[in-house]
Amino acid sequence: MMIQRDSPAGIKDANSMTSKGRFDIKTLLFTTTISIAYLLLSAWLVGFKTDQLWLVVIFNACYYFSWHTRHLITGFSIFIVYWVLFDYMKAFPNYLYNTVHIKDLYEAEKSLFGVVVNGVKVTPNEYWLSHSQSWIDIMSGIFYLCWVPVPLIFAAYLFYNDREAFIHFSATFLLVNLVGFVIYYIYPAAPPWYVQLHGFDFIAHTPGNPAGLTRFDQHMNANIFTALYSKSSNVFAAMPSLHSAYPLVVLYYSRHHMKVAFQALFAVIAVGIWFSAVYNSHHYVLDVAAGIICAAATIIFYRRVLMHTTWYKKGVAKFFVLVNTIR
């Protein structure tokens, strides 16, 4: 048995990980306790949903099926943490902690990026609302569907090709989300479609809305975005656009791990998502710019500061052992 060749400096052999069986009592008690605690806490905070049960079933099945699947699900637990935190935001709406920015954000968008149509200045969202095209509806919908699958597929690629890079990419992805979540609570912001439907009045408990992406569902005779946005954790979390942040993180880490053709593909997807966010009235250009800045700043902080701290390097080394597949 041996650990993957691209291991961080200072990591010891992982053979000790197999000194006990996959089903030892301590491990079983730990995973069972965590699973039950998660289900109970979720039911208390946001109400019981079958999604939560499926998450527990998938995690435990992968954790005990084989050593390989255990390392795989342990590595992707970083993304599970993101999903759980996002879900729990429903229990703590950001509009309870700060004033929601509606009119001021709209006016700033119009002032900076407004387009004059028939002598009237409108936001880019309003322009595209009256100039939508079927083919753009479909293309923008396809791009917007990439916002989670692309990071997950890229993470899987790194997991099987460079385990250390996988850890750094996944940790950066989580950190970008944490930064974005903090900003959501500091600066609650309504999306463009909210103004289109409700004007500048604040209405608590407003449900999620697929906005322009409804047209994609209609063209495809599907219920993809309608179902997705019915589970929205917080309508007033438009600034920054994390949809716009994710592809930039993927693009950055793809530079040293994928061929130029794939890097170009990720760049096209990034631009496509940025355009789609504005075209379908989910974000202002300001939101998209804030998402890009959020991703860039987080990447710089992670690579130049966090990665060079002693305690973090030790943590990465330990986590590497946990996710390293034994062959």
Coordinates of N, CA and C in Angstrom, one line a residue, residues 24 47 61 69 73 91 101 105 108 120 128 131 134 136 155 161 190 193 222 232 254 260 262 284 302:
D24 N -15.3 -0.4 12.7 CA -15.0 -0.4 14.2 C -16.1 0.4 14.9
G47 N -36.9 22.6 9.2 CA -37.9 21.6 8.9 C -37.4 20.4 8.2
A61 N -23.4 5.5 3.1 CA -23.2 4.5 2.2 C -21.7 4.6 1.6
T69 N -14.3 4.8 -1.5 CA -15.5 5.7 -1.4 C -15.4 6.5 0.0
I73 N -15.8 10.5 -0.2 CA -16.9 11.3 0.5 C -16.3 12.2 1.6
A91 N -33.0 29.6 8.2 CA -33.4 29.8 9.6 C -33.0 31.1 10.2
H101 N -31.2 46.5 0.9 CA -31.0 47.5 -0.1 C -31.8 47.2 -1.4
L105 N -29.6 50.4 -4.5 CA -28.8 49.5 -5.4 C -29.3 49.6 -6.9
A108 N -28.1 52.9 -8.3 CA -26.7 52.9 -8.5 C -26.4 52.1 -9.8
V120 N -35.4 56.9 -22.5 CA -35.5 56.6 -21.1 C -34.4 55.7 -20.6
W128 N -32.8 43.9 -21.2 CA -32.9 42.5 -21.7 C -34.3 41.9 -21.5
H131 N -35.9 42.8 -24.5 CA -35.2 42.4 -25.8 C -34.8 40.9 -25.7
S134 N -35.3 33.8 -27.9 CA -35.5 32.4 -27.5 C -34.1 31.7 -27.5
I136 N -31.2 33.0 -26.9 CA -30.5 33.5 -25.8 C -31.0 32.9 -24.5
A155 N -13.7 19.4 -9.4 CA -13.2 18.9 -8.1 C -12.9 17.4 -8.2
N161 N -6.5 13.2 -9.8 CA -5.3 13.5 -10.5 C -4.3 14.3 -9.6
A190 N -31.7 43.1 -2.6 CA -32.8 42.5 -3.5 C -32.3 42.3 -4.9
W193 N -35.2 41.1 -10.3 CA -36.5 40.6 -10.5 C -37.5 41.0 -9.4
A222 N -39.8 22.0 -19.2 CA -39.2 21.4 -18.0 C -39.6 22.2 -16.8
S232 N -34.9 28.3 -2.6 CA -33.9 29.4 -2.3 C -33.8 29.7 -0.8
S254 N -7.6 25.8 -12.8 CA -7.4 25.0 -14.0 C -6.2 25.3 -14.7
V260 N -5.0 23.9 -22.3 CA -5.5 25.3 -22.7 C -6.9 25.2 -23.2
F262 N -9.4 23.3 -22.3 CA -10.3 23.3 -21.2 C -10.4 24.6 -20.4
Y284 N -27.7 42.3 -10.7 CA -27.2 43.5 -11.4 C -25.8 43.3 -11.8
Y302 N -6.1 33.3 0.2 CA -5.9 31.9 0.5 C -4.5 31.5 0.0

